[in-house]
Coordinates of C-alpha atoms and ligand atoms in Angstrom, one line a residue:
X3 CA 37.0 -23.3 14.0
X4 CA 37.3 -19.8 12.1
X5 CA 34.7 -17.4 12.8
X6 CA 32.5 -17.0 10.0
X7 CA 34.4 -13.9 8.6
X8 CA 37.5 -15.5 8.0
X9 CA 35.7 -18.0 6.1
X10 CA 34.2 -14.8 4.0
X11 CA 37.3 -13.5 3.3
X12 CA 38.8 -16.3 2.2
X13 CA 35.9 -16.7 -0.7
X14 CA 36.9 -13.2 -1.5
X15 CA 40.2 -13.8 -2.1
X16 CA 39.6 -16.4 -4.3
X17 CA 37.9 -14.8 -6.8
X18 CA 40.4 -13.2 -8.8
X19 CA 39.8 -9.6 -9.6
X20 CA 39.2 -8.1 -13.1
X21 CA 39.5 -10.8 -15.7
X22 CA 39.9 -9.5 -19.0
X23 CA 37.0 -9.9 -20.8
X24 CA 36.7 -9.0 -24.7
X25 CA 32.9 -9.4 -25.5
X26 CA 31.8 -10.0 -29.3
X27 CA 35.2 -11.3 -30.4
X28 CA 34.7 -11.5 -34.4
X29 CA 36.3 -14.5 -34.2
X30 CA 33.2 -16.6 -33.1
X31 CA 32.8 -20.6 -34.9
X32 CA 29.3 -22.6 -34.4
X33 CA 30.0 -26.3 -33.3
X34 CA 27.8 -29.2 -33.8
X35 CA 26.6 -31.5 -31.5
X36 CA 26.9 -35.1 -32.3
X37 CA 25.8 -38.7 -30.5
X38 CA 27.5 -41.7 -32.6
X39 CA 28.5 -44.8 -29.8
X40 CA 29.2 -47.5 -31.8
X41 CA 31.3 -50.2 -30.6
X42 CA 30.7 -52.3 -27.2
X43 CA 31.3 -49.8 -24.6
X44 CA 29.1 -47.2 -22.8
X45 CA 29.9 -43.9 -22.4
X46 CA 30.3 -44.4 -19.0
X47 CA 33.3 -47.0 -18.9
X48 CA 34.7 -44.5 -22.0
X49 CA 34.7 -41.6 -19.3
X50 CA 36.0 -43.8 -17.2
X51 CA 39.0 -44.6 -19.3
X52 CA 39.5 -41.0 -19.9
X53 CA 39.5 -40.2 -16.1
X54 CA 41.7 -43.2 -15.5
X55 CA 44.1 -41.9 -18.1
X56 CA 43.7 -38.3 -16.5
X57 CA 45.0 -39.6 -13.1
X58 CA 48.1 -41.5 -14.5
X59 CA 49.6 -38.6 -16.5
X60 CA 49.0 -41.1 -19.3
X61 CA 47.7 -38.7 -21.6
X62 CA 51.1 -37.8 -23.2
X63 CA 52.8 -41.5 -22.9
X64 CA 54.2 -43.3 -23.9
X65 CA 55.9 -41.6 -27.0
X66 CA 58.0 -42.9 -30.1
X67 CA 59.6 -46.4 -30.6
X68 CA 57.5 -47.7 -27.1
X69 CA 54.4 -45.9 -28.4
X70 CA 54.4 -47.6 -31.6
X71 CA 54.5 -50.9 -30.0
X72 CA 51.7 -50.6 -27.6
X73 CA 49.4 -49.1 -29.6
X74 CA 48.6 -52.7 -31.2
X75 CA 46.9 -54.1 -28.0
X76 CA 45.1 -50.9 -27.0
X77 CA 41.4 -51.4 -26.1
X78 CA 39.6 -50.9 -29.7
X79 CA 37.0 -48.1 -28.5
X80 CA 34.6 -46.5 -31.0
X81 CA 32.8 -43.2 -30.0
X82 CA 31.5 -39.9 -30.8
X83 CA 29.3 -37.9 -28.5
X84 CA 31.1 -34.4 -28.9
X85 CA 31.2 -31.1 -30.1
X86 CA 32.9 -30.7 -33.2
X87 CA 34.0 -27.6 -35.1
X88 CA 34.7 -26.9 -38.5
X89 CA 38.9 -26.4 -38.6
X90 CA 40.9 -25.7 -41.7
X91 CA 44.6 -27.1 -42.3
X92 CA 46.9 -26.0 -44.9
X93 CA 46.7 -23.4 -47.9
X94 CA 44.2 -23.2 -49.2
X95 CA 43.0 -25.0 -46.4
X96 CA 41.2 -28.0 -46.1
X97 CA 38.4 -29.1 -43.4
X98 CA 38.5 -30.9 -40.9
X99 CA 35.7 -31.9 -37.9
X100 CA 37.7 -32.0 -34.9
X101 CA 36.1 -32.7 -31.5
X102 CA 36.6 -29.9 -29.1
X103 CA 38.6 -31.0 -26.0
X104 CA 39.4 -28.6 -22.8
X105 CA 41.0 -31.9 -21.4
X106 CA 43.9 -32.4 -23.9
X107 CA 46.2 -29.8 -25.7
X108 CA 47.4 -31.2 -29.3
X109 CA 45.5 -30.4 -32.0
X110 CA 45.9 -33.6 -34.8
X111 CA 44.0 -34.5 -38.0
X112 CA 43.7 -37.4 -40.2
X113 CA 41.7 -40.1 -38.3
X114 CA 39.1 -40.2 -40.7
X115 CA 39.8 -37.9 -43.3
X116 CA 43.6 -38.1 -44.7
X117 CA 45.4 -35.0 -44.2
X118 CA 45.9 -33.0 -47.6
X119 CA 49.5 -31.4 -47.5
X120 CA 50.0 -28.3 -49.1
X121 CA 52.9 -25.6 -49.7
X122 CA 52.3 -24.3 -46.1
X123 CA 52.8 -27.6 -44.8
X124 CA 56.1 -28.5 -42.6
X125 CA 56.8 -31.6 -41.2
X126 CA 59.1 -31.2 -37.9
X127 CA 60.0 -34.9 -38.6
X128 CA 58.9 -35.1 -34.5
X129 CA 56.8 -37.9 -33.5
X130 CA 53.6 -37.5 -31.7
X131 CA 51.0 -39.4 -29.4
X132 CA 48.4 -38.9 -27.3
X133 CA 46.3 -41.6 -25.1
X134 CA 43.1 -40.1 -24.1
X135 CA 41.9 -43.9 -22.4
X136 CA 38.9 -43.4 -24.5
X137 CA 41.2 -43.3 -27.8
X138 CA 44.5 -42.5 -29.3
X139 CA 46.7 -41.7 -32.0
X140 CA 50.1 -41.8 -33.2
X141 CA 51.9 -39.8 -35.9
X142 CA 53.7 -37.1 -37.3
X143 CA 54.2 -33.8 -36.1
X144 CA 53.5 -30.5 -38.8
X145 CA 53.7 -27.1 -38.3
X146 CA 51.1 -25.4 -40.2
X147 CA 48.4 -23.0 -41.5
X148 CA 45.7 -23.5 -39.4
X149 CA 42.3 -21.1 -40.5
X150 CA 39.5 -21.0 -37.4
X151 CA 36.4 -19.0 -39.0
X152 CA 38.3 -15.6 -39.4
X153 CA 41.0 -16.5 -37.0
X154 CA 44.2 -17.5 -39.6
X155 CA 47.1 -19.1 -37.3
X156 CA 50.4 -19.5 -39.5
X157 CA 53.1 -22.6 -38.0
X158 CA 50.3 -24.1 -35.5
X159 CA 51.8 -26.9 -34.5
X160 CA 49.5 -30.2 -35.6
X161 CA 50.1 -34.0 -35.3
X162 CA 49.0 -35.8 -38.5
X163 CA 47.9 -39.1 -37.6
X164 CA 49.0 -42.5 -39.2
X165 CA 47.2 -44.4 -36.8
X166 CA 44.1 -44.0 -34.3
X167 CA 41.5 -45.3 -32.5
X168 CA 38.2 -44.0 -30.8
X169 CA 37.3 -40.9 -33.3
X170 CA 34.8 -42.4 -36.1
X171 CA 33.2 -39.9 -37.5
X172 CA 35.3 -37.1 -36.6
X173 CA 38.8 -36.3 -38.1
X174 CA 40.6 -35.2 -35.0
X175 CA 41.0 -33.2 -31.8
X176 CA 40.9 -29.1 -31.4
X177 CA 43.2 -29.0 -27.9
X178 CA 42.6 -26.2 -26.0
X179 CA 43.8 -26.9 -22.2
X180 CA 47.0 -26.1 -20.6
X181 CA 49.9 -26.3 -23.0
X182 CA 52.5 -28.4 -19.9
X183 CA 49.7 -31.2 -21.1
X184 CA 51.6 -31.6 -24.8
X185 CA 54.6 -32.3 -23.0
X186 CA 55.7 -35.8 -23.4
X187 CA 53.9 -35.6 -26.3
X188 CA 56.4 -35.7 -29.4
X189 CA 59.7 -37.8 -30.0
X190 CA 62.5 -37.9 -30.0
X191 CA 62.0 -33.4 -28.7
X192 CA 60.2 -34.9 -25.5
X193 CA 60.5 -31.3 -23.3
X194 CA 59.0 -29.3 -26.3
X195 CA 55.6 -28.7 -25.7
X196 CA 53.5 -27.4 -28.3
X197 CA 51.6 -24.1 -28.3
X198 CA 47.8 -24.5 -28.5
X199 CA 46.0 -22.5 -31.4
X200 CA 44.6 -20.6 -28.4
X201 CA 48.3 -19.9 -27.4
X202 CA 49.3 -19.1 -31.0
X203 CA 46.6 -16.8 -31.8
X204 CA 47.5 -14.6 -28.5
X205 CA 50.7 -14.9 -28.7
X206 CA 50.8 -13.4 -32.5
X207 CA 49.1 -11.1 -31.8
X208 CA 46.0 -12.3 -33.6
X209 CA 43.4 -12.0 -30.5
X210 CA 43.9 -9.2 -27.7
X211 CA 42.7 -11.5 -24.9
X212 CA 44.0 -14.6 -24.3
X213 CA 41.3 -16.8 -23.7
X214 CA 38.6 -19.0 -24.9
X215 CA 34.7 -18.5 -24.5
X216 CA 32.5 -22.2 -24.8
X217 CA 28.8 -22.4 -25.5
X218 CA 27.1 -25.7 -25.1
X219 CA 23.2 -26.1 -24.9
X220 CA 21.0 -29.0 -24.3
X221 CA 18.9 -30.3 -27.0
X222 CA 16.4 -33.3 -27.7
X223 CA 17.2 -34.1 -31.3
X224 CA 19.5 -36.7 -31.7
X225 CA 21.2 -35.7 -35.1
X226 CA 23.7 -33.5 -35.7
X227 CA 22.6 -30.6 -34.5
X228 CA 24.7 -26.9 -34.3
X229 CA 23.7 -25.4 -31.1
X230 CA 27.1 -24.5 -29.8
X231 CA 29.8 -21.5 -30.1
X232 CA 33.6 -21.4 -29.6
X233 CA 34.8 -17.7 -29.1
X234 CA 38.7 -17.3 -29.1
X235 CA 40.0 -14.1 -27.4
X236 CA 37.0 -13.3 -25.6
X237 CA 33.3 -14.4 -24.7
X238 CA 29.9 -14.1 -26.6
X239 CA 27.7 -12.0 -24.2
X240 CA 24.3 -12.8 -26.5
X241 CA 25.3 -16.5 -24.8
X242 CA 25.1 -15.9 -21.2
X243 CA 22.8 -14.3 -18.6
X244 CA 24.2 -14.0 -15.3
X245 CA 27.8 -12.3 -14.6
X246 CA 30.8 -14.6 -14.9
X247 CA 32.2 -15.4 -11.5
X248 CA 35.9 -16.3 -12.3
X249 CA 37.9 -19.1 -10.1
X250 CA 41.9 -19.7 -10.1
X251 CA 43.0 -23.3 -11.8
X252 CA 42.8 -25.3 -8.5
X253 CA 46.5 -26.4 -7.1
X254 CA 45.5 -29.6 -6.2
X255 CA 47.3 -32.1 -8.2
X256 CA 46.1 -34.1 -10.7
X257 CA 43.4 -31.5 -11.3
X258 CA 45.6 -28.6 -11.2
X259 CA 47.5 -30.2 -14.9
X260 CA 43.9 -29.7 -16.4
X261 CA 41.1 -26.9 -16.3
X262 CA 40.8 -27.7 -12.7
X263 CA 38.7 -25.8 -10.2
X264 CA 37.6 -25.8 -6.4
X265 CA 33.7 -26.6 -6.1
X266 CA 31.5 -28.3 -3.5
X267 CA 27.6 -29.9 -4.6
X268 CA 24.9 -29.6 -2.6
X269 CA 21.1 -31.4 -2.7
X270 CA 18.0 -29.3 -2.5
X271 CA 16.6 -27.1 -0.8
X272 CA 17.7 -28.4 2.8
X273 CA 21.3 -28.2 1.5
X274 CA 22.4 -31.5 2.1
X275 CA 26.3 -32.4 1.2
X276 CA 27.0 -34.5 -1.8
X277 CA 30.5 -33.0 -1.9
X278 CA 32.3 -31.4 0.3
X279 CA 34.7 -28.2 -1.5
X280 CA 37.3 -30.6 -3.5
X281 CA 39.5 -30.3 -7.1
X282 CA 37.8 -31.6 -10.0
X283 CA 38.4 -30.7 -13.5
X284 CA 35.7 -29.1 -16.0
X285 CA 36.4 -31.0 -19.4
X286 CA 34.9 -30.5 -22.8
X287 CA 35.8 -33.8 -24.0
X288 CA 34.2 -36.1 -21.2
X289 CA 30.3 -36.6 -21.4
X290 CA 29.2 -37.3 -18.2
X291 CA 29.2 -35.8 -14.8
X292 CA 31.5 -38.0 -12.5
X293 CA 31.7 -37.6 -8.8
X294 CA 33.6 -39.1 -6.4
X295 CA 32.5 -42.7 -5.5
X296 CA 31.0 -41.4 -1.7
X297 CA 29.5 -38.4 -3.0
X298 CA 28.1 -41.2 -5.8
X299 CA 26.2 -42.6 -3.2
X300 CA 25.0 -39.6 -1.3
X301 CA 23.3 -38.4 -4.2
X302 CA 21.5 -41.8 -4.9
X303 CA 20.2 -42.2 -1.5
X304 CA 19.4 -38.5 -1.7
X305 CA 17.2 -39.2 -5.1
X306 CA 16.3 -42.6 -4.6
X307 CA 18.7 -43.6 -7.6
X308 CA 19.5 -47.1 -8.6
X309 CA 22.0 -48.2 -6.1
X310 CA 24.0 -50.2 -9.4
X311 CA 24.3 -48.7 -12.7
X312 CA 22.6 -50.6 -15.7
X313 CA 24.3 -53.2 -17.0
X314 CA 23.5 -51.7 -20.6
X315 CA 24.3 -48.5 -20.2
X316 CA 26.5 -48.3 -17.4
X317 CA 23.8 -45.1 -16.1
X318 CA 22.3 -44.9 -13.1
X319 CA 18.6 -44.9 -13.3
X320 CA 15.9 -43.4 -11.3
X321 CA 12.2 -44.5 -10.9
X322 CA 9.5 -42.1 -12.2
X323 CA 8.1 -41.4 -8.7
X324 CA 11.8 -40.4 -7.5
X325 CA 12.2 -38.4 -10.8
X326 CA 8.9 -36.4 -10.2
X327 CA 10.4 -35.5 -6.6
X328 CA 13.7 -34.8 -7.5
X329 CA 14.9 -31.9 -6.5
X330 CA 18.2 -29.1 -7.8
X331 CA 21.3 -30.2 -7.4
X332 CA 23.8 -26.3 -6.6
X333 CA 27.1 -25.9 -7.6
X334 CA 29.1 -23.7 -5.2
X335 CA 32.3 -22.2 -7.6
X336 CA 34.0 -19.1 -5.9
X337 CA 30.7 -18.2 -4.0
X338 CA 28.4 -18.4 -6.3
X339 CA 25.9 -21.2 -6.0
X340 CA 24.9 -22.7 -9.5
X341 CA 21.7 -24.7 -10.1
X342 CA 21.2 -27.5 -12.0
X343 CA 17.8 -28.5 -12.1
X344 CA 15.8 -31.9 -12.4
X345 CA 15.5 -31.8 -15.9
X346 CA 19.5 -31.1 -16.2
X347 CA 19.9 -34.1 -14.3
X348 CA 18.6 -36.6 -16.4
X349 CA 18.9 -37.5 -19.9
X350 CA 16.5 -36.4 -22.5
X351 CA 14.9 -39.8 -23.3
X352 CA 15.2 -39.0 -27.0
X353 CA 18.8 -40.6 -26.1
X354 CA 17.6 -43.4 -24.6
X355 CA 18.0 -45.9 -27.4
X356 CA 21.0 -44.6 -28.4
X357 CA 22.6 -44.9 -25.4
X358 CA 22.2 -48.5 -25.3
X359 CA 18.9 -48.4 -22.8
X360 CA 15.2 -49.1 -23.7
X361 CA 12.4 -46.3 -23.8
X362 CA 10.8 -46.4 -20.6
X363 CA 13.4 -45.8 -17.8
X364 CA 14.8 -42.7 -16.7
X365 CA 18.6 -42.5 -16.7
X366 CA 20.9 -40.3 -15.2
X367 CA 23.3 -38.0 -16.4
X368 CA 25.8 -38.4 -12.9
X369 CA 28.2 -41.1 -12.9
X370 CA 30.7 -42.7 -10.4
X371 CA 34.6 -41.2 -10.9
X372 CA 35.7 -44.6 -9.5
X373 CA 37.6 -43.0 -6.6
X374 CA 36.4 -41.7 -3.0
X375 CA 36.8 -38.2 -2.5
X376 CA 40.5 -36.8 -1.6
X377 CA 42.0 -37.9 -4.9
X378 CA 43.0 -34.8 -6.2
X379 CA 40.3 -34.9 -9.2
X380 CA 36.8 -35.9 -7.4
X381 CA 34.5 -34.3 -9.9
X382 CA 34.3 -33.7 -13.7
X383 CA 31.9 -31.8 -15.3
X384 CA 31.7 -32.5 -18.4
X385 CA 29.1 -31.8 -21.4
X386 CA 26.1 -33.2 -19.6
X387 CA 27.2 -30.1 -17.1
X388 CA 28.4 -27.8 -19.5
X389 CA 25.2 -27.5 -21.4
X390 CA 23.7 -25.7 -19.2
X391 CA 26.3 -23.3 -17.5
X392 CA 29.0 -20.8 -19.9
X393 CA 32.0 -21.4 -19.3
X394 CA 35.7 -19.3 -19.8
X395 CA 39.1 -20.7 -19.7
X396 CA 41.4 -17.9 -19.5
X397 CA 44.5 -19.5 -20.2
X398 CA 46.4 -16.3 -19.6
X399 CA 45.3 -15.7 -16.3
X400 CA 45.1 -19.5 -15.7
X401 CA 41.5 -19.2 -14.6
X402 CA 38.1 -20.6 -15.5
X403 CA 34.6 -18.5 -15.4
X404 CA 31.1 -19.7 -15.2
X405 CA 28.0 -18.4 -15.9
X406 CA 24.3 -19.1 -16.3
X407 CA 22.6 -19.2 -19.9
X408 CA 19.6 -19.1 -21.6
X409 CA 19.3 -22.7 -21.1
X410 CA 20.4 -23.3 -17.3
X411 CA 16.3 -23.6 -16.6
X412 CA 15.9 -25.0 -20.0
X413 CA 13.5 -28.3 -20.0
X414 CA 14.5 -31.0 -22.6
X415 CA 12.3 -33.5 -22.0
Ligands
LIG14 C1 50.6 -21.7 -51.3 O1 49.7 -21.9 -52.4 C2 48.7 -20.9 -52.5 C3 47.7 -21.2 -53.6 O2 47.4 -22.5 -53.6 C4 49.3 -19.5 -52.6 O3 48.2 -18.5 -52.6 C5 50.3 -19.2 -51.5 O4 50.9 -18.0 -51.8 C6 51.3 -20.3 -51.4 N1 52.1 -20.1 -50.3 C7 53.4 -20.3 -50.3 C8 54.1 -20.0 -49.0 O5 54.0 -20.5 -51.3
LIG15 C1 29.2 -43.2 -36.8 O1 30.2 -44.3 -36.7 C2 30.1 -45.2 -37.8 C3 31.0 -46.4 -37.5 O2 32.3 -45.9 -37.1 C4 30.5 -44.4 -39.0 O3 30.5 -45.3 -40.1 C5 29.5 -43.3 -39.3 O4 29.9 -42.5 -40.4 C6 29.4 -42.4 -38.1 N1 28.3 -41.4 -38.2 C7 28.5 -40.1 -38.0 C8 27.2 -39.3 -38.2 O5 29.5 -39.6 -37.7
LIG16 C1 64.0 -30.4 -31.6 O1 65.2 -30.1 -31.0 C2 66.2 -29.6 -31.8 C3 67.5 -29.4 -31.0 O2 67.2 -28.7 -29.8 C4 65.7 -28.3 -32.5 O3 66.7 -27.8 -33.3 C5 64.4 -28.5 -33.2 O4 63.9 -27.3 -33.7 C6 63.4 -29.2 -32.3 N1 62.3 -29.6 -33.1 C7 61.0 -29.3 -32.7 C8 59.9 -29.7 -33.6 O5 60.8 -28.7 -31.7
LIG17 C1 41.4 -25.5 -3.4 O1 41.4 -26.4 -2.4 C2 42.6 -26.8 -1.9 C3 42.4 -27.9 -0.9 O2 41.4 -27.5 0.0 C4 43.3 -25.6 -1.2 O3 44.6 -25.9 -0.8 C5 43.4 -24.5 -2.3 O4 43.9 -23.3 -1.7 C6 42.0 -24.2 -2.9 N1 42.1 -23.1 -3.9 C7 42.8 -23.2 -5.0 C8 42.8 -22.1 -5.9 O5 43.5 -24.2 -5.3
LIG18 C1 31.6 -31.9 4.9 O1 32.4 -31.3 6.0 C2 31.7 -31.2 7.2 C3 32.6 -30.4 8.2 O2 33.8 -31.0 8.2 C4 31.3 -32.5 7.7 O3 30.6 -32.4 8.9 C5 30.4 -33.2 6.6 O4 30.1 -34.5 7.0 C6 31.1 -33.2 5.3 N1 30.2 -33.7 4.3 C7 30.6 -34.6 3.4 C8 29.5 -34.9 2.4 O5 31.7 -35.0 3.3
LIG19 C1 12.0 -45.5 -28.5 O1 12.2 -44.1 -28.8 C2 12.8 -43.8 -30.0 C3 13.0 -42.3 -30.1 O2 11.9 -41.6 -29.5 C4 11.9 -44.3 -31.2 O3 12.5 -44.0 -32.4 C5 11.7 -45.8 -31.0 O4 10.8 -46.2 -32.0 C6 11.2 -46.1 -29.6 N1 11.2 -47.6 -29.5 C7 10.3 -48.2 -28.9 C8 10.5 -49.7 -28.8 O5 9.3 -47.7 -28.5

């Protein structure tokens, strides 16, 4: 047993000192919200996929010849519910709505609208491929042009799809995690990976920080709806309240390939373990909030949760009664506790219908990573989560900062 100051120590050390922070970068884009689930499956089996594909390192295979021939019995999947942003390709560019993803690191166009080549265009004559489990595409890789609001990025590596699956209603993916996640990704260059535009922008001098700032918020309108910020080479301090505590990328493998991070969940006020300090991975491109299977089913005997999610929309539900007692759930990330309230923990019943459930039942925005804890990625938090909290991913520094908002308390029901 360490006596309690070793254990404080240790949290000190693990909050890295002095992150650069670069506050009211110019270079700040709105993003829109959008729900659009089409298809058969809920967005719980799709974040299932995606955690599934996470785990196996599938992301970024297989590639070329054995890519193409797979791709023709992969799972059809159709779904939206991200954040897009407005990205222009090309000169003069054209643009595109590409879904924001922390989880993945190619940025690609043309799966709904066809990519416009223009004189600043280059193809590398590289294959590329990505399988997200919740999607994919195959196609060519370009070197481009690539404008973000007033950020211009000249030979941005971008994979041009010729075919893809899971992305109606959006034209692509903006990747901004760890570049070693775009190896594997093209053919027949396999060990080339492929600079992100975060990368790029740094790297060229473009941005002084090399980092990203993400602003989510919860709202109740189900339409398209801008309420959220991307802020390359620095943070937007008009979008959070608290200080930003700052936590190394966890080295706990699989987590440690993504934006993974340390954190342990607690249940009220009596502080009663849900999780126990594990690697998860925060992720911009999964909806949900997954925990590990036991921690799953702490949290519904700590609610009085449905102990099976429902059959429509894979959620688990909670009865009204429960719901009025429900109490926060806190975050513990390098020391500092983070709260997610009742209200954060449910989804605003606006949603109800088009999540596949009916008006009168309360569902929850926690879901069941399909693993017991000790996996090496035992949490994700993804939007559900990240509309509530700011969140940093210093890519430089490889670390990730959180802090509260305007809407950590916000009710949306
Ligand atoms: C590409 O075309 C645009 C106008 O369409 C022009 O302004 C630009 O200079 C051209 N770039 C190159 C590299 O030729
Ligand atoms: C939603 O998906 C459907 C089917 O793929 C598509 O036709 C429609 O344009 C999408 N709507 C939006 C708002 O993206
Ligand atoms: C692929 O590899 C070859 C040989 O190393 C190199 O000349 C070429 O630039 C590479 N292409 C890409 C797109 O990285
Ligand atoms: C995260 O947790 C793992 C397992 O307990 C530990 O080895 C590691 O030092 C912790 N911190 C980081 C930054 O990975
Ligand atoms: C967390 O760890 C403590 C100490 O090892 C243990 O007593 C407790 O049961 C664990 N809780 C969970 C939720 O795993
Ligand atoms: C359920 O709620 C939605 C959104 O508030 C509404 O459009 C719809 O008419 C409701 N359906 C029923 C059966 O009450």
């Amino acid at each position: 047993m360490f006596p309690a100051v070793s254990l404080v120590l240790l949290c000190a050390l693990a909050v890295v000192a002095n992150p650069i922070t670069v506050n009211n970068s110019p270079i700040s884009i709105p993003i829109v919200k959008r729900l659009n689930l089409t298809g058969e499956s809920t967005i719980a089996a799709l974040d299932r996929a995606r955690v599934r594909s996470m785990r196996s390192g599938t992301f970024a295979r297989p590639t070329g010849a054995k890519a193409a021939a797979s791709v023709f019995n992969f799972p059809v999947i159709n779904e939206v519910f991200g954040y897009i942003a407005t990205v222009g390709v090309g000169t003069p560019p054209t643009d595109y709505s590409l879904i924001i993803d922390t989880g993945s690191s190619n940025t690609w166009v043309g799966a709904s609208q066809a990519f416009q080549e223009t004189n600043s265009s280059v193809d590398t004559g590289q294959t590329v491929s990505v399988f997200y489990g919740s999607g994919f595409f195959l196609g060519e890789q370009f070197t481009d042009t690539v404008t973000i609001g007033s950020l211009v990025i000249p030979n941005q590596g971008i994979g041009v799809a010729i075919i893809s699956e899971g992305f109606s209603g959006a034209d692509g993916i903006l990747g901004i995690g760890p570049v070693d996640l775009t190896e594997e990704t093209l053919f027949p260059n396999d060990t080339t990976t492929v600079p992100t535009v975060t990368d790029n922008a740094f790297s060229q001098g473009l941005i002084s920080a090399h980092e990203v700032g993400i602003s989510f918020e919860p709202t109740s309108t189900t339409d398209p709806f801008t309420n959220g910020e991307l802020t390359f080479g620095g943070i937007d301090s008009r979008k959070f309240t608290g200080p930003i505590t700052f936590v190394p990328i966890t080295t706990t493998s699989p987590a440690s390939e993504f934006v993974g991070i340390n954190q342990s969940i607690t249940y009220g006020t009596a502080g009663a373990s849900i999780l126990n300090s594990t690697a998860g991975v925060i992720d911009t491109g999964t909806t949900l909030l997954l925990i590990a299977t036991d921690a799953m089913d702490r949290y519904v005997d700590a609610v009085g949760a449905s102990s099976e999610p429902d059959e429509a929309t894979g959620l688990f539900t909670i009865p009204a009664e429960n719901f009025a007692n429900l109490e926060s759930l806190f975050f513990n990330i390098g020391g500092t506790s983070f709260e997610f309230t009742p209200n954060a923990q449910i989804w605003p019943r606006v949603f109800n219908t088009l999540l596949g459930g009916n008006n009168d039942t309360i569902y929850l925005v926690t879901g069941d990573i399909g693993s017991d804890t000790g996996s090496g990625l035992d949490f994700i938090n993804g939007m559900v989560w990240l509309q509530r909290f700011y969140f940093v991913y210093d890519t430089g520094s490889s670390q990730a900062g959180f802090a509260t908002t305007y809407f950590t308390d916000t009710t949306t029901n």
